[in-house]
CSV table of C-alpha atoms and ligand atoms in Angstrom, one decimal:
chain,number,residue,atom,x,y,z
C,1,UNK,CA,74.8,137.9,131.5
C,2,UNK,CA,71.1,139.4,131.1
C,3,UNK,CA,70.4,142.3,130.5
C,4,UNK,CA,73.0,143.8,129.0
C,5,UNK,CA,73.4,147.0,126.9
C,6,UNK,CA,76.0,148.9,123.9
C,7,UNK,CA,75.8,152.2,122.9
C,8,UNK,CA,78.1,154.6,120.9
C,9,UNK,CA,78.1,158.2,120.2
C,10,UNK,CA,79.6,157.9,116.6
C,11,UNK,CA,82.8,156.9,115.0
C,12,UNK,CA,85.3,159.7,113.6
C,13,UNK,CA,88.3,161.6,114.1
C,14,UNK,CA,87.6,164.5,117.1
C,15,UNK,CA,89.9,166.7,118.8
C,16,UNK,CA,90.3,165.9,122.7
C,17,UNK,CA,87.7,168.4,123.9
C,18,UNK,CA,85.0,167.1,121.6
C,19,UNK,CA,85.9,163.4,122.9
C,20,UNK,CA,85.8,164.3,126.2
C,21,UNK,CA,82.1,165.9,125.7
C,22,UNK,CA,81.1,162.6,124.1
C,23,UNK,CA,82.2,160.3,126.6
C,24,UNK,CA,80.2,161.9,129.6
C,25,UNK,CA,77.6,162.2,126.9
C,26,UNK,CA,77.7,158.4,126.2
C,27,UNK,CA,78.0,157.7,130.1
C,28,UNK,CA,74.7,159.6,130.6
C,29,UNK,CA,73.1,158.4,127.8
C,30,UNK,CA,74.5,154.3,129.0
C,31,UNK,CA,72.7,155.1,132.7
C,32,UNK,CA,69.2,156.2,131.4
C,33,UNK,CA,68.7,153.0,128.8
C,34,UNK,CA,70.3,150.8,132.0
C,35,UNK,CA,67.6,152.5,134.5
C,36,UNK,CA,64.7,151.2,131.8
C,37,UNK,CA,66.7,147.8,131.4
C,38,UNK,CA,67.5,146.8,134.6
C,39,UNK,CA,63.9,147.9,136.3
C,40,UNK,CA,61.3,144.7,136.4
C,41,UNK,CA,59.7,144.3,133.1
C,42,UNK,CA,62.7,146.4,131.3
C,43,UNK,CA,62.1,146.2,127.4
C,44,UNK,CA,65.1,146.2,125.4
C,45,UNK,CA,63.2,148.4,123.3
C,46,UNK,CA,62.3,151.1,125.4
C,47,UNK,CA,66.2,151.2,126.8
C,48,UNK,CA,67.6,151.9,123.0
C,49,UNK,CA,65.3,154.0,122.6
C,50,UNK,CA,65.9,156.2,125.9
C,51,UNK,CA,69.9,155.9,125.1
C,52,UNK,CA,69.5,157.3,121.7
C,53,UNK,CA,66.7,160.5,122.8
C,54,UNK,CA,69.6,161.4,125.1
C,55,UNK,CA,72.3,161.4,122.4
C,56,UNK,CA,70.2,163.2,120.2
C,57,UNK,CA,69.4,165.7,123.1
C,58,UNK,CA,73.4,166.6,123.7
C,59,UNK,CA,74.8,169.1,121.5
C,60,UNK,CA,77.6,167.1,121.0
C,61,UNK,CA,76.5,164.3,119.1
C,62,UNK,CA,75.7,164.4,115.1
C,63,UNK,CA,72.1,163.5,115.9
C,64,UNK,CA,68.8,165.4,116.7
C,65,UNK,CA,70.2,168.8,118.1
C,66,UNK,CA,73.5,169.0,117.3
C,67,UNK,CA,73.1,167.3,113.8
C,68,UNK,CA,75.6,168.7,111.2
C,69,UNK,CA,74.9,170.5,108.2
C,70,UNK,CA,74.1,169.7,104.5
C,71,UNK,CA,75.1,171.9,101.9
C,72,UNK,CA,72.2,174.4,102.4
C,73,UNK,CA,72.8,174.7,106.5
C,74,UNK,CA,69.9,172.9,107.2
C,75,UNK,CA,69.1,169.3,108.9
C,76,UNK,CA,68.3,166.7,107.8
C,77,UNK,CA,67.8,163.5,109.9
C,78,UNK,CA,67.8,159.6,109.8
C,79,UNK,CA,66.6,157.2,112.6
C,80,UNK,CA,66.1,153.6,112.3
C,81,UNK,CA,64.8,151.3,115.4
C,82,UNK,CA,63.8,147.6,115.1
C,83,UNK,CA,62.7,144.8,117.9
C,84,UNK,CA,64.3,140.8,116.7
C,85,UNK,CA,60.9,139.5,118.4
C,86,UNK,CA,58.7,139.5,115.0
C,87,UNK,CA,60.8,141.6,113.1
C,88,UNK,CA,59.0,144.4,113.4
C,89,UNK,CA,61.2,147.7,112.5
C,90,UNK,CA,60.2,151.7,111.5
C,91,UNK,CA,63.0,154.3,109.9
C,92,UNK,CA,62.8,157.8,109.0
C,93,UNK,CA,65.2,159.4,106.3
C,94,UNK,CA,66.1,163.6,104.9
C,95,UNK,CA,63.3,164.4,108.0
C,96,UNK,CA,63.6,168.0,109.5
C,97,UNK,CA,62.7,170.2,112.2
C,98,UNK,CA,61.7,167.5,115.2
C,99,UNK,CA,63.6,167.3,118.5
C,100,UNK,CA,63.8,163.3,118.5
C,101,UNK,CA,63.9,161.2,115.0
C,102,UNK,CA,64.4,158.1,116.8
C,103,UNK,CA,60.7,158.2,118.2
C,104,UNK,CA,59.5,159.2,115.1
C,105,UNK,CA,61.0,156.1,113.7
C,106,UNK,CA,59.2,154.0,116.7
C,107,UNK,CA,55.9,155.4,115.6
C,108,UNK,CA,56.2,154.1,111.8
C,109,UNK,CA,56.9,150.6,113.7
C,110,UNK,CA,53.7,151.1,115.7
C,111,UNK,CA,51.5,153.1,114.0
C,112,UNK,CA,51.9,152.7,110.1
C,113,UNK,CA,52.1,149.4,108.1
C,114,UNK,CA,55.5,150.6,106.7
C,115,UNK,CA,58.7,150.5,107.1
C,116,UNK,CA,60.5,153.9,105.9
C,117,UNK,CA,58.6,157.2,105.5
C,118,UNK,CA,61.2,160.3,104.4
C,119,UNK,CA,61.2,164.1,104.0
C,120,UNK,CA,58.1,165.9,104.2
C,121,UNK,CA,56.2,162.7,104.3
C,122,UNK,CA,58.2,161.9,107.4
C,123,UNK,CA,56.8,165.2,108.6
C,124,UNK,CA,53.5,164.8,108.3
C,125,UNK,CA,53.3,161.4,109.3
C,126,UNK,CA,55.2,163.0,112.7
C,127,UNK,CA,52.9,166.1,112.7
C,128,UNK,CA,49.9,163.2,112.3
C,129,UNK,CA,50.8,161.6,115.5
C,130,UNK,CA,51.0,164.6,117.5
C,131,UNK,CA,54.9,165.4,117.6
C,132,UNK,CA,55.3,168.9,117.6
C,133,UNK,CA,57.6,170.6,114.9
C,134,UNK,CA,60.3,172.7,115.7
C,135,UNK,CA,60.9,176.3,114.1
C,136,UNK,CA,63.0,176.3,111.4
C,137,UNK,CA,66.9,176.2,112.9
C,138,UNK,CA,65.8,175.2,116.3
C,139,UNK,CA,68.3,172.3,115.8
C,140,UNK,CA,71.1,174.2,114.2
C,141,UNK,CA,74.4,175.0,116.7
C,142,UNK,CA,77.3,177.4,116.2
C,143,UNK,CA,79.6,174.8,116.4
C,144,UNK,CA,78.4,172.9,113.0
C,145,UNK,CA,77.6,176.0,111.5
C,146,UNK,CA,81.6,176.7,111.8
C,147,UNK,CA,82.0,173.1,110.6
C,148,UNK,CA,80.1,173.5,107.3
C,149,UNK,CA,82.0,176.5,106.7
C,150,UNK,CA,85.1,174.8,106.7
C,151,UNK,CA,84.3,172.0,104.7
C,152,UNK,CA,83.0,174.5,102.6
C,153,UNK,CA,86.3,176.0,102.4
C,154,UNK,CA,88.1,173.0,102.3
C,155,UNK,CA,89.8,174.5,105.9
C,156,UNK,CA,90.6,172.1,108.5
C,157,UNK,CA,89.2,173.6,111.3
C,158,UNK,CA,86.7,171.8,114.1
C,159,UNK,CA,86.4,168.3,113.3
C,160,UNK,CA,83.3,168.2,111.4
C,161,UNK,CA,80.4,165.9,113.1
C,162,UNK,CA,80.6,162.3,111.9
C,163,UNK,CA,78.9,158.6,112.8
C,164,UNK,CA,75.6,158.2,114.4
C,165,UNK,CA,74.2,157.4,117.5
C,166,UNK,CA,73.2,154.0,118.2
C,167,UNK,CA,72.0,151.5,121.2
C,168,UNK,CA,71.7,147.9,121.1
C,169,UNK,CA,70.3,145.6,123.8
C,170,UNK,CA,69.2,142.4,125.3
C,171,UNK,CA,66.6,142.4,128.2
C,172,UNK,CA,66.0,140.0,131.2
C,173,UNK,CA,63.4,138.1,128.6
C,174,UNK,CA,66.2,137.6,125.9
C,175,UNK,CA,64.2,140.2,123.5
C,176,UNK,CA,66.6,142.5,121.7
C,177,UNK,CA,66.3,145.8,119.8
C,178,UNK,CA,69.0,148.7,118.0
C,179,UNK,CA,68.0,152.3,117.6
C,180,UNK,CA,70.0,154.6,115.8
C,181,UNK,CA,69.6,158.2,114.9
C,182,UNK,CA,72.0,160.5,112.6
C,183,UNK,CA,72.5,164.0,111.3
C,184,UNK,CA,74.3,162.5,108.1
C,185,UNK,CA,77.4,163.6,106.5
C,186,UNK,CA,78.8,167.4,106.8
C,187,UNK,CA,78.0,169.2,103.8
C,188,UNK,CA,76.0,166.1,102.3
C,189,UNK,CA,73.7,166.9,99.3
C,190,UNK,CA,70.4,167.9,100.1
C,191,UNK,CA,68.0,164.9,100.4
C,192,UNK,CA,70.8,162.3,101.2
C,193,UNK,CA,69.9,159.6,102.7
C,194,UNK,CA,73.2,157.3,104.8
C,195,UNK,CA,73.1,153.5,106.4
C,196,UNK,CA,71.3,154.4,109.6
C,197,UNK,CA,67.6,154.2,108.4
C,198,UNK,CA,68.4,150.8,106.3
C,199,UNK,CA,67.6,147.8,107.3
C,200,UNK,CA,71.6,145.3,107.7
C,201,UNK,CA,73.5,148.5,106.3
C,202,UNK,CA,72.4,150.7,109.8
C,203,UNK,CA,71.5,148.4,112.3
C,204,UNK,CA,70.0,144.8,112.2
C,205,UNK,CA,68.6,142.4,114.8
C,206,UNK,CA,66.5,139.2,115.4
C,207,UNK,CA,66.5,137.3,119.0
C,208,UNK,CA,67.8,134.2,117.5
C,209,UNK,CA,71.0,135.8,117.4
C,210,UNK,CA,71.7,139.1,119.1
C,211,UNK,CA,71.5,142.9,117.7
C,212,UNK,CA,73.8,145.3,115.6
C,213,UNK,CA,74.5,149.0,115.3
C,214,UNK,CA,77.0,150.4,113.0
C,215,UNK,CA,78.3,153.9,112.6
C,216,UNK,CA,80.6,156.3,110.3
C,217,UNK,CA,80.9,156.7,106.6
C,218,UNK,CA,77.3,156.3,105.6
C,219,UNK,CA,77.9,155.0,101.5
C,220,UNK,CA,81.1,152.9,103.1
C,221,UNK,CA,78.7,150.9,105.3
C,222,UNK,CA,75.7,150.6,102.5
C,223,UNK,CA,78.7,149.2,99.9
C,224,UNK,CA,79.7,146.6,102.9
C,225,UNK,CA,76.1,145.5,104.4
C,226,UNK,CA,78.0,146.4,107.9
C,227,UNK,CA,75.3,145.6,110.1
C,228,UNK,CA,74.0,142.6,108.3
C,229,UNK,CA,77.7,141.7,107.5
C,230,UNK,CA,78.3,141.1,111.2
C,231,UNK,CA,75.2,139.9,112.3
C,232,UNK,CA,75.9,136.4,109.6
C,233,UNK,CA,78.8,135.9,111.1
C,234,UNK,CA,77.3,136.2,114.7
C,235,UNK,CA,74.7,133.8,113.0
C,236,UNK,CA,77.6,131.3,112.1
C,237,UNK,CA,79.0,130.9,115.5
C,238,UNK,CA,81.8,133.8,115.2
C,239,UNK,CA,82.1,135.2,118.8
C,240,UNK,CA,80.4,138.4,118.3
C,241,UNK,CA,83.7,140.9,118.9
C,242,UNK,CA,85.5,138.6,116.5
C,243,UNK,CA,82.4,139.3,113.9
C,244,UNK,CA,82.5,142.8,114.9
C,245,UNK,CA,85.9,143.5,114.3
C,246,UNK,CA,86.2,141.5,111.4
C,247,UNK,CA,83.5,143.4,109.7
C,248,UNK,CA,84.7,146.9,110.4
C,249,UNK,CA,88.5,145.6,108.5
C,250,UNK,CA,86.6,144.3,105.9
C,251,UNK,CA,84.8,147.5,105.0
C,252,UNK,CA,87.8,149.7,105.7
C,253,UNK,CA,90.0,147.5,102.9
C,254,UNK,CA,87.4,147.1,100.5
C,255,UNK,CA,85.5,151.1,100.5
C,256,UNK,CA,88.5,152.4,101.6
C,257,UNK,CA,85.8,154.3,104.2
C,258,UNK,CA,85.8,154.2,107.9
C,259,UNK,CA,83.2,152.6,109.9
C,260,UNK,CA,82.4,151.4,113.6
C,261,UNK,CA,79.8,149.1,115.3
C,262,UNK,CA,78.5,147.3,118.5
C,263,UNK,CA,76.8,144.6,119.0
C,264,UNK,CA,75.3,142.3,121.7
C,265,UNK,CA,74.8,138.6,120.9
C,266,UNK,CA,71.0,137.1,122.5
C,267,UNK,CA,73.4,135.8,125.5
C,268,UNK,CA,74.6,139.0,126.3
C,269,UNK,CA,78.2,138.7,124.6
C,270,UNK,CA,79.2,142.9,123.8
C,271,UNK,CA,81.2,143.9,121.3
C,272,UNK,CA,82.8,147.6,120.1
C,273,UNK,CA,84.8,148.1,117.0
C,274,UNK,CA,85.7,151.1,114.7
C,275,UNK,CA,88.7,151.2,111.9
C,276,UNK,CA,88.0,155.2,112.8
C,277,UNK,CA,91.0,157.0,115.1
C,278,UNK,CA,88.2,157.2,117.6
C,279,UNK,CA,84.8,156.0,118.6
C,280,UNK,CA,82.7,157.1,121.3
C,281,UNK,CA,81.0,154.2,123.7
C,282,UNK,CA,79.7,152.1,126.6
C,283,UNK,CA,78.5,149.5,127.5
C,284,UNK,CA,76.9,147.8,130.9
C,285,UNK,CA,76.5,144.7,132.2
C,286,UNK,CA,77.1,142.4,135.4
C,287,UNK,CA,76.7,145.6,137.6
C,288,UNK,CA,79.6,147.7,135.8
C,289,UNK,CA,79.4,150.2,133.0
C,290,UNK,CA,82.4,150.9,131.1
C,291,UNK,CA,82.5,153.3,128.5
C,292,UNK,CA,85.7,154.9,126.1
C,293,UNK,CA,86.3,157.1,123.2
C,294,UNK,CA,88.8,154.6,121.6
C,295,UNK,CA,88.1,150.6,121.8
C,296,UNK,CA,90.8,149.4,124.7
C,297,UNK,CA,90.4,152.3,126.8
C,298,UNK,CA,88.2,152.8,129.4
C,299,UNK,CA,86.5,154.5,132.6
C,300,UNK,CA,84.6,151.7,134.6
C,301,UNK,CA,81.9,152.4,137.4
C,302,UNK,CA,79.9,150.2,139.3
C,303,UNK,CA,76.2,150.9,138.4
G,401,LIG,N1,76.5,156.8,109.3
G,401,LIG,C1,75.8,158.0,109.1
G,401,LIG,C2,75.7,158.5,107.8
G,401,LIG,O1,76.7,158.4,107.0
G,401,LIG,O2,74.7,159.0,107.4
């Protein structure tokens, strides 16, 4: 069942075109983490890591470029990444202007003794480190651009960006990780910060169990503990689509939000879930990546 690897390019209503983008996107993203996973010496780690750079890469994904808008038109990003050997885990919240949040995030694991650095502190930890800042906009497409404008005007035009991006694995070793990375909510407040930087709202994992990502409504998941929600119930012996599933209806009936997730138990047990019309994702294993837009349906190629 080792290695073994879930990713998801967000959960939320999209029109067919968009969906369509998203699963080649999540298929592209699914090869590169599986390349880094599956070569000897793989690191879970560096595979989540290398899904979630490519997410946050394609256009058409609410993370890194691509990111929707808050109320000012500008972005504002979240990332989150974690190993379940010691624990050890580094988020970024409200950060602006770099190409890839995620690795950001993996420095303040590395490199600082905390856990969550935001805004400009983000920055100039980033800046510190030697990532090079963007100009002003450089993340900013026409396609959100349209999308704040319509929430704006209350119109119901392009389905506005929504979810996150995350990866979870498990490597040949048994050591697991999740990265995630997010542009937020549409038209969100300036300074906002979701689930996806927080530690069992976002994503959660320790080796003694297996790894969680969660996506969608950002307050939703906080109310519910969605990552950490799911990853008890994987801890109690729930078999780990169950806990995902069950999770996911749990949050939708008591937020009255929308939410998705995947997870991979320490044995290599997958799981997708979303209470959202539609969620982007993949997973591989056992030679064969399969990857959907909607939970039940899938493309499968032999990897
Ligand atoms: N789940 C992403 C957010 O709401 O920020």
């Amino acid at each position: 069942m080792l290695p073994a690897l879930v990713i998801h390019g967000g959960a939320g209503d999209v029109d067919e075109k968009r969906a369509l983008a998203k699963l080649k996107g999540v298929q592209i993203a699914a090869r590169e983490g599986w390349k880094l996973l599956n070569q000897s010496g793989g690191s879970a780690l560096d595979a989540v890591e290398a899904a979630v750079r490519v997410m946050e890469d394609d256009e058409n994904f609410n993370a890194g470029t691509g990111s929707v808008l808050n109320l000012d038109g500008d972005v504002e990003m979240d990332a989150l990444i974690m190993e379940g050997h010691k624990l050890n885990a580094g988020a970024v919240a409200a950060m602006r202007d770099v190409k890839n949040a995620v690795s950001v995030a993996r420095l303040v694991m590395e490199k600082s003794e905390h856990i969550l650095i935001v805004g400009q502190g983000a920055n100039r930890f980033a800046e510190a480190h030697g990532v090079p800042r963007l100009e002003p906009g450089a993340l900013i497409t026409d396609y959100e651009i349209n999308c704040l404008e319509d929430v704006k005007n209350k119109r119901k035009g392009n389905a506005p960006g929504v979810g996150t991006v995350g990866a979870v694995a498990v490597d040949k070793e048994g050591r697991v990780a999740v990265a995630l990375s997010t542009g937020g909510t549409c038209g969100k407040t300036p300074g906002r910060v979701g689930d996806t930087p927080l530690l069992g709202c976002g994503g959660y994992c320790d080796e003694a169990v297996g790894a969680v990502a969660s996506t969608g409504h950002g307050e939703s998941i906080t109310k519910a503990c969605l990552a950490s929600t799911i990853f008890n119930l994987m801890k109690q012996g729930v078999p780990v689509q169950d806990a995902a599933e069950q999770s996911c209806e749990f949050l939708t009936a008591r937020t009255g939000g929308t939410a998705g997730a995947i997870a991979v138990s320490k044995d290599g047990h997958l799981a997708v879930a979303h209470t959202t019309d539609k969620m982007s994702w993949a997973t591989v294993s056992n030679g064969e990546l399969r990857a959907g837009v909607k939970w039940g349906e899938e493309v499968v190629e032999k990897i």
